Tab-separated table of C-alpha atoms in Angstrom:
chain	number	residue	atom	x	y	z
A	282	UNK	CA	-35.368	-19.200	16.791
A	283	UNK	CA	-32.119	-20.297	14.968
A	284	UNK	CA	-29.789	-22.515	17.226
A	285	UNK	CA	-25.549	-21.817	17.438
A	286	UNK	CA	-24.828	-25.016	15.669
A	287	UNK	CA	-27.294	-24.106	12.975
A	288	UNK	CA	-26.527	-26.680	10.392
A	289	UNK	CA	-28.396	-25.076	7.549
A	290	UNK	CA	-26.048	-22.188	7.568
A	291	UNK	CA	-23.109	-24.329	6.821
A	292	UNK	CA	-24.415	-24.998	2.725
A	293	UNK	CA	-23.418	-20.954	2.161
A	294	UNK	CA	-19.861	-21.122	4.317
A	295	UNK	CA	-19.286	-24.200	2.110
A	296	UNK	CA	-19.964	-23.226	-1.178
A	297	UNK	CA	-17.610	-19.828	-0.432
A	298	UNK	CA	-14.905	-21.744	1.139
A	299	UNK	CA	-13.290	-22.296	-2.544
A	300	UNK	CA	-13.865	-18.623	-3.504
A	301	UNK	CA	-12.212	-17.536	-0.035
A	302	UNK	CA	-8.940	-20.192	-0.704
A	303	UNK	CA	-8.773	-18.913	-4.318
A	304	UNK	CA	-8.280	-15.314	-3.520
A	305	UNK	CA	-6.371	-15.652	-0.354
A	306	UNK	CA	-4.046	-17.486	-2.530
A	307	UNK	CA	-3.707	-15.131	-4.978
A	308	UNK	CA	-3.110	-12.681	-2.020
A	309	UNK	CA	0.205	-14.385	-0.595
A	310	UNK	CA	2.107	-12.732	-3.869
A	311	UNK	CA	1.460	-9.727	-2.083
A	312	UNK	CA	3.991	-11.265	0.801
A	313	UNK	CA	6.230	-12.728	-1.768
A	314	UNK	CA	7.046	-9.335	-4.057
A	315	UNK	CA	9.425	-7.310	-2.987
A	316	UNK	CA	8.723	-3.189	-4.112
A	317	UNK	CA	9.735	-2.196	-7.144
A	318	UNK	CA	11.293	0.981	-6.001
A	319	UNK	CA	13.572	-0.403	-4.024
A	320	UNK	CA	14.853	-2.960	-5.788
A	321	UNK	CA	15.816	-0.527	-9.066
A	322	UNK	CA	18.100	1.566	-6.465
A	323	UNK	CA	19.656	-1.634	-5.013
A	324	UNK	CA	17.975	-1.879	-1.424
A	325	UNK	CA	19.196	-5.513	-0.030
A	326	UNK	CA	16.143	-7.821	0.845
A	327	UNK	CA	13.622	-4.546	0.724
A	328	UNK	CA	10.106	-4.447	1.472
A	329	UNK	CA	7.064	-6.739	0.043
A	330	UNK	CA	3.798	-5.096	-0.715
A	331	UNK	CA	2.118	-6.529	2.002
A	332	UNK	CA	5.087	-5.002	4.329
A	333	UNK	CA	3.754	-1.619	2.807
A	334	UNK	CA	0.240	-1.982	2.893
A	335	UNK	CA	0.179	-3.391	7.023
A	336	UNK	CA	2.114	-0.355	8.198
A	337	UNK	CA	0.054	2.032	6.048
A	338	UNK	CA	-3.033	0.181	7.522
A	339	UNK	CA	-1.557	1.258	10.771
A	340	UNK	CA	-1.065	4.771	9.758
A	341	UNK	CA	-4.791	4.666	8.689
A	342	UNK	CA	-5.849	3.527	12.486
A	343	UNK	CA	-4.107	6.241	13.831
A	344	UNK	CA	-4.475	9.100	11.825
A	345	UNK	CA	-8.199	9.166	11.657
A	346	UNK	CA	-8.372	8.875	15.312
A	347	UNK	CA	-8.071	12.432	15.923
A	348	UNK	CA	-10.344	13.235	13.228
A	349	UNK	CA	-14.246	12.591	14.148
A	350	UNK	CA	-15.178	13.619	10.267
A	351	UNK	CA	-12.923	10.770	9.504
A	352	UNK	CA	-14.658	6.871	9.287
A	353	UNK	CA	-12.080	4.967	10.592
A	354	UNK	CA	-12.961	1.197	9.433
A	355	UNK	CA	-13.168	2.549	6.221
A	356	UNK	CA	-9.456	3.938	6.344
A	357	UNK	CA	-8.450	1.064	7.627
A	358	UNK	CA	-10.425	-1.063	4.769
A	359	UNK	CA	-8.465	1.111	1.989
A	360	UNK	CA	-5.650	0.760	3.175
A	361	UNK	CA	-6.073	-2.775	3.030
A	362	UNK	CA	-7.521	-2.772	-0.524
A	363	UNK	CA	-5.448	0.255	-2.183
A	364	UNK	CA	-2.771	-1.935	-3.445
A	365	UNK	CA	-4.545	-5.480	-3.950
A	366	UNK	CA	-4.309	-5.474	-7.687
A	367	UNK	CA	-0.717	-5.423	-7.227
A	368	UNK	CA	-1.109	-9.556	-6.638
A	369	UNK	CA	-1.427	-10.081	-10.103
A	370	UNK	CA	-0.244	-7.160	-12.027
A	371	UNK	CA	2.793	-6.572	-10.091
A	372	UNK	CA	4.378	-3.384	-8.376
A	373	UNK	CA	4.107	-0.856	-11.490
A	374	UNK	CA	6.022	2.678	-10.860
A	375	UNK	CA	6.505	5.425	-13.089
A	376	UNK	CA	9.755	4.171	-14.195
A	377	UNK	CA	8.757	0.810	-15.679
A	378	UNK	CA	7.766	2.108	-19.032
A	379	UNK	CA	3.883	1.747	-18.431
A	380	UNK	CA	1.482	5.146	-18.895
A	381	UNK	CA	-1.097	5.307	-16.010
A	382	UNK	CA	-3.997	4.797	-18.052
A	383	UNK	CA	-2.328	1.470	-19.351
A	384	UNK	CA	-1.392	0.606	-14.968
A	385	UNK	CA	-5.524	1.565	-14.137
A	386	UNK	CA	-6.979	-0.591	-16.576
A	387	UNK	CA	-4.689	-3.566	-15.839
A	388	UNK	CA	-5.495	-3.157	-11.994
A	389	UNK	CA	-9.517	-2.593	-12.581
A	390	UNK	CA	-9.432	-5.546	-14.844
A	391	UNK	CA	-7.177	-7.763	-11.794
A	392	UNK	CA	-9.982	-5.615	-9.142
A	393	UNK	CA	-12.959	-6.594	-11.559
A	394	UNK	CA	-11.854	-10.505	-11.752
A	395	UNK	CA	-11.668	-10.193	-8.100
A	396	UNK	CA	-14.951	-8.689	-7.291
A	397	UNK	CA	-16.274	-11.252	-9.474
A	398	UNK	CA	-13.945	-14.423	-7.884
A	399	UNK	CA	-15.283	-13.101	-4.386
A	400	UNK	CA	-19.052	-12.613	-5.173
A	401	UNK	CA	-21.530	-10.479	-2.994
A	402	UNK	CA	-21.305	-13.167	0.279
A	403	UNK	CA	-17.669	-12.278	0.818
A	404	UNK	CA	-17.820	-8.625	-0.203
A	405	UNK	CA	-16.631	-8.859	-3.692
A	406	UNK	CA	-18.058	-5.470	-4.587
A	407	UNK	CA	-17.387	-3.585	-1.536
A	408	UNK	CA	-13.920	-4.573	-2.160
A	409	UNK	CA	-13.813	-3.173	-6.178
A	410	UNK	CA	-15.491	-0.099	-4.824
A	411	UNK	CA	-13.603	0.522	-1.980
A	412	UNK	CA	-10.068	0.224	-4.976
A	413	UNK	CA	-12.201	2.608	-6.919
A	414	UNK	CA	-12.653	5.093	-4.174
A	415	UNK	CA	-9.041	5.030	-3.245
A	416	UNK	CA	-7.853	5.488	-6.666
A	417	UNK	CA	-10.298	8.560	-7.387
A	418	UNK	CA	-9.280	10.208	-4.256
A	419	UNK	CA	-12.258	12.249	-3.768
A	420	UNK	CA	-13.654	11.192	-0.517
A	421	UNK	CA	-11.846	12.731	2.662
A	422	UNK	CA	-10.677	9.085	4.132
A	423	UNK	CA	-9.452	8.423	0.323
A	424	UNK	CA	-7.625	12.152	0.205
A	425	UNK	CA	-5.856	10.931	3.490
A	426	UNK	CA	-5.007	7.453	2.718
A	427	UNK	CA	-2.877	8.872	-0.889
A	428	UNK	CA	-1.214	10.917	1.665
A	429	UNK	CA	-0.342	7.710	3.520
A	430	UNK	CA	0.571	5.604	0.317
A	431	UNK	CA	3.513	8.518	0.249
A	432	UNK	CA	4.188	8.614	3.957
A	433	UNK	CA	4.838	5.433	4.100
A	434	UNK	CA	7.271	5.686	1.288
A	435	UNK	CA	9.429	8.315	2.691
A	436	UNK	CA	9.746	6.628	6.174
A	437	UNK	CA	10.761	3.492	4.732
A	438	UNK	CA	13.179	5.499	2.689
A	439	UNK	CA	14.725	7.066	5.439
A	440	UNK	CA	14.787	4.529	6.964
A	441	UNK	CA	17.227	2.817	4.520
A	442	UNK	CA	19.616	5.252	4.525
A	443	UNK	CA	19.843	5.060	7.880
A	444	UNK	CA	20.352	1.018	7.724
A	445	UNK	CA	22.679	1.591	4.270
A	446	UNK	CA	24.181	-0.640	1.718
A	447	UNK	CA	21.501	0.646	-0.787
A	448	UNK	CA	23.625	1.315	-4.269
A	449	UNK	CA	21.486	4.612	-5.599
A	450	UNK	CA	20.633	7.453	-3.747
A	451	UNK	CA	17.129	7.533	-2.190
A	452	UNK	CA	16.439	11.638	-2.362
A	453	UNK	CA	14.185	11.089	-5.355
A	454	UNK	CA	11.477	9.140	-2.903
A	455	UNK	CA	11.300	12.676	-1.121
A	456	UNK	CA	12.100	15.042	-3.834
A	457	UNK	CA	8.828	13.421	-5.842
A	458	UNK	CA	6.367	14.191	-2.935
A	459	UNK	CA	7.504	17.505	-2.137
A	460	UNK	CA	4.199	19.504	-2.238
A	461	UNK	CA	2.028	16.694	-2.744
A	462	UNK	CA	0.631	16.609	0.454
A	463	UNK	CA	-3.658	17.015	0.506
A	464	UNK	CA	-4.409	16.585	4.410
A	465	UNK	CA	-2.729	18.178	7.478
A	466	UNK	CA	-1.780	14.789	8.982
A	467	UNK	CA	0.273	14.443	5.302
A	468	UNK	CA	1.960	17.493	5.964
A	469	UNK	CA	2.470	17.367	9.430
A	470	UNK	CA	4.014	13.461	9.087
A	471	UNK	CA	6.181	14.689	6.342
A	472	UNK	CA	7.615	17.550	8.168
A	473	UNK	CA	8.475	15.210	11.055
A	474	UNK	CA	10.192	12.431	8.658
A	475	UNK	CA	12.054	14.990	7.000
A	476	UNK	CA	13.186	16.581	9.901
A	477	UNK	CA	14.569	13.203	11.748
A	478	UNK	CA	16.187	12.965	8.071
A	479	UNK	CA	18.174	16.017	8.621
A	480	UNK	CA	18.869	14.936	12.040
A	481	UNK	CA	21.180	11.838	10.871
A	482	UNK	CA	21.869	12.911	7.605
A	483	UNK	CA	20.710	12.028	4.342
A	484	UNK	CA	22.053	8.942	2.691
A	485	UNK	CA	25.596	10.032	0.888
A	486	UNK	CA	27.187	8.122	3.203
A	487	UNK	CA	25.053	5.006	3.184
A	488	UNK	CA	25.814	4.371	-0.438
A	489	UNK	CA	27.202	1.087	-1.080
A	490	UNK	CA	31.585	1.698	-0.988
A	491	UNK	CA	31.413	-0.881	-4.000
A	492	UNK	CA	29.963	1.916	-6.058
A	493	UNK	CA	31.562	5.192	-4.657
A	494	UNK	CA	34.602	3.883	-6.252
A	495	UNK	CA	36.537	3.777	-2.788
Protein backbone atom coordinates (compact mmCIF):
# COMPACT_ATOMS: atom_id res chain seq x y z
CA UNK A 1 0.00 0.00 0.00
CA UNK A 2 1.48 3.39 -1.18
CA UNK A 3 1.58 6.08 1.69
CA UNK A 4 0.29 10.13 1.02
CA UNK A 5 3.77 11.41 1.36
CA UNK A 6 4.99 8.82 -1.09
CA UNK A 7 8.44 10.03 -1.77
CA UNK A 8 9.11 7.91 -4.80
CA UNK A 9 6.46 9.71 -6.70
CA UNK A 10 8.18 12.98 -6.37
CA UNK A 11 11.31 11.82 -9.16
CA UNK A 12 8.28 12.08 -12.06
CA UNK A 13 6.63 15.61 -10.59
CA UNK A 14 10.30 16.72 -10.65
CA UNK A 15 11.55 15.89 -13.80
CA UNK A 16 8.07 17.60 -15.41
CA UNK A 17 8.28 20.60 -13.31
CA UNK A 18 10.65 22.29 -16.14
CA UNK A 19 8.38 21.07 -18.98
CA UNK A 20 5.23 22.50 -16.98
CA UNK A 21 7.27 26.20 -16.32
CA UNK A 22 8.35 26.13 -20.00
CA UNK A 23 4.95 25.98 -21.49
CA UNK A 24 3.08 27.92 -18.93
CA UNK A 25 5.49 30.53 -19.87
CA UNK A 26 5.00 30.45 -23.25
CA UNK A 27 1.23 30.60 -22.34
CA UNK A 28 1.27 34.16 -20.55
CA UNK A 29 1.60 35.74 -24.35
CA UNK A 30 -1.74 34.57 -24.58
CA UNK A 31 -2.58 37.33 -21.62
CA UNK A 32 -0.23 39.80 -23.08
CA UNK A 33 -1.70 40.00 -26.98
CA UNK A 34 -4.28 41.98 -27.53
CA UNK A 35 -6.80 40.56 -30.76
CA UNK A 36 -5.95 41.38 -33.89
CA UNK A 37 -9.38 42.35 -34.96
CA UNK A 38 -9.77 44.84 -32.80
CA UNK A 39 -6.88 46.55 -32.88
CA UNK A 40 -7.03 47.07 -37.04
CA UNK A 41 -10.55 48.95 -36.39
CA UNK A 42 -9.08 51.04 -33.52
CA UNK A 43 -10.76 49.43 -30.30
CA UNK A 44 -8.86 51.28 -27.20
CA UNK A 45 -7.10 48.68 -24.84
CA UNK A 46 -9.27 45.62 -26.57
CA UNK A 47 -9.28 42.14 -25.65
CA UNK A 48 -6.18 39.56 -25.17
CA UNK A 49 -6.57 36.05 -26.39
CA UNK A 50 -6.79 34.65 -23.19
CA UNK A 51 -9.80 37.30 -22.50
CA UNK A 52 -11.40 35.39 -25.55
CA UNK A 53 -10.66 31.99 -24.91
CA UNK A 54 -11.96 32.18 -20.74
CA UNK A 55 -15.34 33.55 -21.75
CA UNK A 56 -15.68 31.10 -24.66
CA UNK A 57 -14.63 28.39 -22.07
CA UNK A 58 -17.61 29.65 -20.22
CA UNK A 59 -19.88 29.51 -23.13
CA UNK A 60 -18.63 25.86 -23.54
CA UNK A 61 -19.81 25.02 -19.70
CA UNK A 62 -23.01 26.25 -20.37
CA UNK A 63 -24.05 25.38 -23.61
CA UNK A 64 -23.47 21.70 -23.39
CA UNK A 65 -25.36 21.58 -20.25
CA UNK A 66 -28.60 21.25 -21.85
CA UNK A 67 -27.32 18.87 -24.25
CA UNK A 68 -26.79 15.14 -22.73
CA UNK A 69 -25.19 14.05 -26.37
CA UNK A 70 -22.80 16.77 -25.57
CA UNK A 71 -19.32 15.76 -23.31
CA UNK A 72 -18.94 18.63 -21.42
CA UNK A 73 -15.13 18.43 -20.08
CA UNK A 74 -14.29 17.99 -23.44
CA UNK A 75 -16.00 21.40 -24.53
CA UNK A 76 -14.62 22.90 -21.94
CA UNK A 77 -10.96 21.33 -22.81
CA UNK A 78 -11.34 22.88 -26.52
CA UNK A 79 -12.16 25.71 -25.65
CA UNK A 80 -9.20 25.92 -23.68
CA UNK A 81 -6.90 24.50 -26.41
CA UNK A 82 -8.64 26.00 -29.72
CA UNK A 83 -6.54 29.03 -29.75
CA UNK A 84 -3.16 27.91 -27.92
CA UNK A 85 -1.00 28.14 -30.97
CA UNK A 86 -1.83 31.67 -31.00
CA UNK A 87 1.17 32.02 -28.09
CA UNK A 88 3.67 31.80 -30.56
CA UNK A 89 2.30 32.45 -33.93
CA UNK A 90 0.26 35.33 -33.02
CA UNK A 91 -3.51 36.32 -33.64
CA UNK A 92 -3.65 35.61 -37.59
CA UNK A 93 -7.11 36.86 -39.33
CA UNK A 94 -8.06 36.85 -42.77
CA UNK A 95 -6.88 40.28 -43.28
CA UNK A 96 -3.19 39.89 -42.43
CA UNK A 97 -2.11 38.69 -45.79
CA UNK A 98 -1.61 34.93 -44.69
CA UNK A 99 -3.70 31.96 -46.78
CA UNK A 100 -5.15 29.39 -44.28
CA UNK A 101 -3.13 26.63 -45.33
CA UNK A 102 0.04 28.87 -44.63
CA UNK A 103 -1.98 29.94 -40.68
CA UNK A 104 -2.64 25.70 -40.14
CA UNK A 105 0.72 24.65 -40.71
CA UNK A 106 2.33 27.44 -38.63
CA UNK A 107 -0.14 26.57 -35.67
CA UNK A 108 0.33 22.51 -36.05
CA UNK A 109 4.00 23.12 -36.19
CA UNK A 110 3.65 25.73 -32.67
CA UNK A 111 0.78 22.59 -31.48
CA UNK A 112 3.41 19.83 -32.56
CA UNK A 113 6.48 21.61 -30.56
CA UNK A 114 4.05 21.74 -27.81
CA UNK A 115 2.85 18.24 -27.68
CA UNK A 116 6.37 17.40 -27.83
CA UNK A 117 7.62 20.25 -24.95
CA UNK A 118 4.71 18.70 -22.75
CA UNK A 119 5.32 14.90 -23.27
CA UNK A 120 2.70 12.08 -22.49
CA UNK A 121 2.88 12.78 -18.31
CA UNK A 122 1.33 16.20 -18.77
CA UNK A 123 -0.95 15.40 -21.69
CA UNK A 124 1.12 16.62 -24.50
CA UNK A 125 -0.85 14.61 -27.04
CA UNK A 126 -4.24 14.93 -25.73
CA UNK A 127 -3.59 18.52 -26.02
CA UNK A 128 -2.35 18.38 -30.09
CA UNK A 129 -5.36 16.18 -30.60
CA UNK A 130 -7.79 17.93 -28.86
CA UNK A 131 -6.30 21.46 -31.48
CA UNK A 132 -6.75 18.94 -34.21
CA UNK A 133 -10.28 18.05 -33.38
CA UNK A 134 -11.30 21.62 -32.97
CA UNK A 135 -9.82 22.71 -36.12
CA UNK A 136 -11.49 19.76 -38.23
CA UNK A 137 -14.79 20.46 -36.75
CA UNK A 138 -16.27 17.17 -37.23
CA UNK A 139 -17.14 15.98 -33.85
CA UNK A 140 -20.49 17.49 -32.35
CA UNK A 141 -18.62 19.28 -29.18
CA UNK A 142 -16.03 20.61 -32.00
CA UNK A 143 -19.20 21.75 -34.44
CA UNK A 144 -20.41 23.70 -31.26
CA UNK A 145 -17.31 25.15 -29.96
CA UNK A 146 -16.63 27.00 -33.92
CA UNK A 147 -20.00 28.27 -33.21
CA UNK A 148 -18.66 29.70 -29.95
CA UNK A 149 -15.23 30.97 -31.42
CA UNK A 150 -17.93 33.35 -33.46
CA UNK A 151 -20.29 34.00 -30.59
CA UNK A 152 -17.93 35.20 -28.70
CA UNK A 153 -16.83 37.55 -31.37
CA UNK A 154 -20.06 39.21 -31.99
CA UNK A 155 -20.81 39.82 -28.22
CA UNK A 156 -17.61 41.37 -27.68
CA UNK A 157 -18.36 43.40 -30.75
CA UNK A 158 -21.44 44.64 -29.59
CA UNK A 159 -20.33 45.15 -26.89
CA UNK A 160 -17.88 47.86 -28.13
CA UNK A 161 -20.17 49.78 -29.79
CA UNK A 162 -22.02 50.03 -26.99
CA UNK A 163 -18.78 51.25 -24.83
CA UNK A 164 -17.54 53.44 -28.19
CA UNK A 165 -14.48 55.32 -29.12
CA UNK A 166 -13.65 52.45 -31.61
CA UNK A 167 -12.44 54.43 -35.04
CA UNK A 168 -13.97 51.74 -37.80
CA UNK A 169 -17.20 50.39 -37.86
CA UNK A 170 -17.68 46.93 -36.28
CA UNK A 171 -20.74 45.52 -38.72
CA UNK A 172 -18.22 43.40 -40.59
CA UNK A 173 -17.72 41.08 -37.20
CA UNK A 174 -21.56 40.28 -37.79
CA UNK A 175 -21.96 40.65 -41.43
CA UNK A 176 -19.02 37.72 -41.78
CA UNK A 177 -20.99 35.15 -39.62
CA UNK A 178 -24.26 35.69 -41.01
CA UNK A 179 -25.31 32.08 -41.90
CA UNK A 180 -22.47 30.44 -40.46
CA UNK A 181 -24.08 29.08 -37.68
CA UNK A 182 -23.81 24.79 -37.43
CA UNK A 183 -25.66 24.12 -33.94
CA UNK A 184 -28.97 25.49 -32.56
CA UNK A 185 -27.30 27.02 -29.48
CA UNK A 186 -25.15 29.11 -32.47
CA UNK A 187 -28.21 30.23 -33.87
CA UNK A 188 -30.22 30.75 -31.05
CA UNK A 189 -27.14 32.96 -29.23
CA UNK A 190 -26.81 34.88 -32.38
CA UNK A 191 -30.37 35.78 -32.71
CA UNK A 192 -30.33 37.04 -29.11
CA UNK A 193 -26.95 39.22 -29.62
CA UNK A 194 -28.28 40.60 -32.64
CA UNK A 195 -31.42 41.43 -31.33
CA UNK A 196 -30.02 43.39 -28.02
CA UNK A 197 -27.90 45.03 -31.03
CA UNK A 198 -30.94 46.44 -32.55
CA UNK A 199 -32.19 47.32 -29.24
CA UNK A 200 -29.37 50.14 -28.63
CA UNK A 201 -28.40 50.63 -31.96
CA UNK A 202 -25.61 49.65 -33.97
CA UNK A 203 -22.38 51.52 -33.66
CA UNK A 204 -22.69 54.81 -36.12
CA UNK A 205 -22.76 56.72 -33.30
CA UNK A 206 -19.97 55.17 -31.29
CA UNK A 207 -17.44 56.03 -33.94
CA UNK A 208 -14.65 57.98 -32.70
CA UNK A 209 -15.82 62.19 -33.43
CA UNK A 210 -11.97 62.48 -34.36
CA UNK A 211 -12.78 60.56 -37.49
CA UNK A 212 -16.44 61.55 -38.42
CA UNK A 213 -14.90 64.77 -39.27
CA UNK A 214 -17.13 66.69 -36.61
Amino acid sequence: MSHPNDQSKLPAAASSASAAIDFLTLTRKLKTTKRTGWIMRGVPNPESIADHMYRMSLMAMIASFSNTTINTDRCIKLALIHDLAEAKVGDITPHCGVSDKEKYELELKTMEHISEMLGPLLGGEEILGLWKEYEEGVTEEARLLKDLDKIEMILQAQEYEVDGGHEKSLDQFFTSTEGKWRTEVGKAWAAEIVSRRKGVGKDDGNISKENDGS
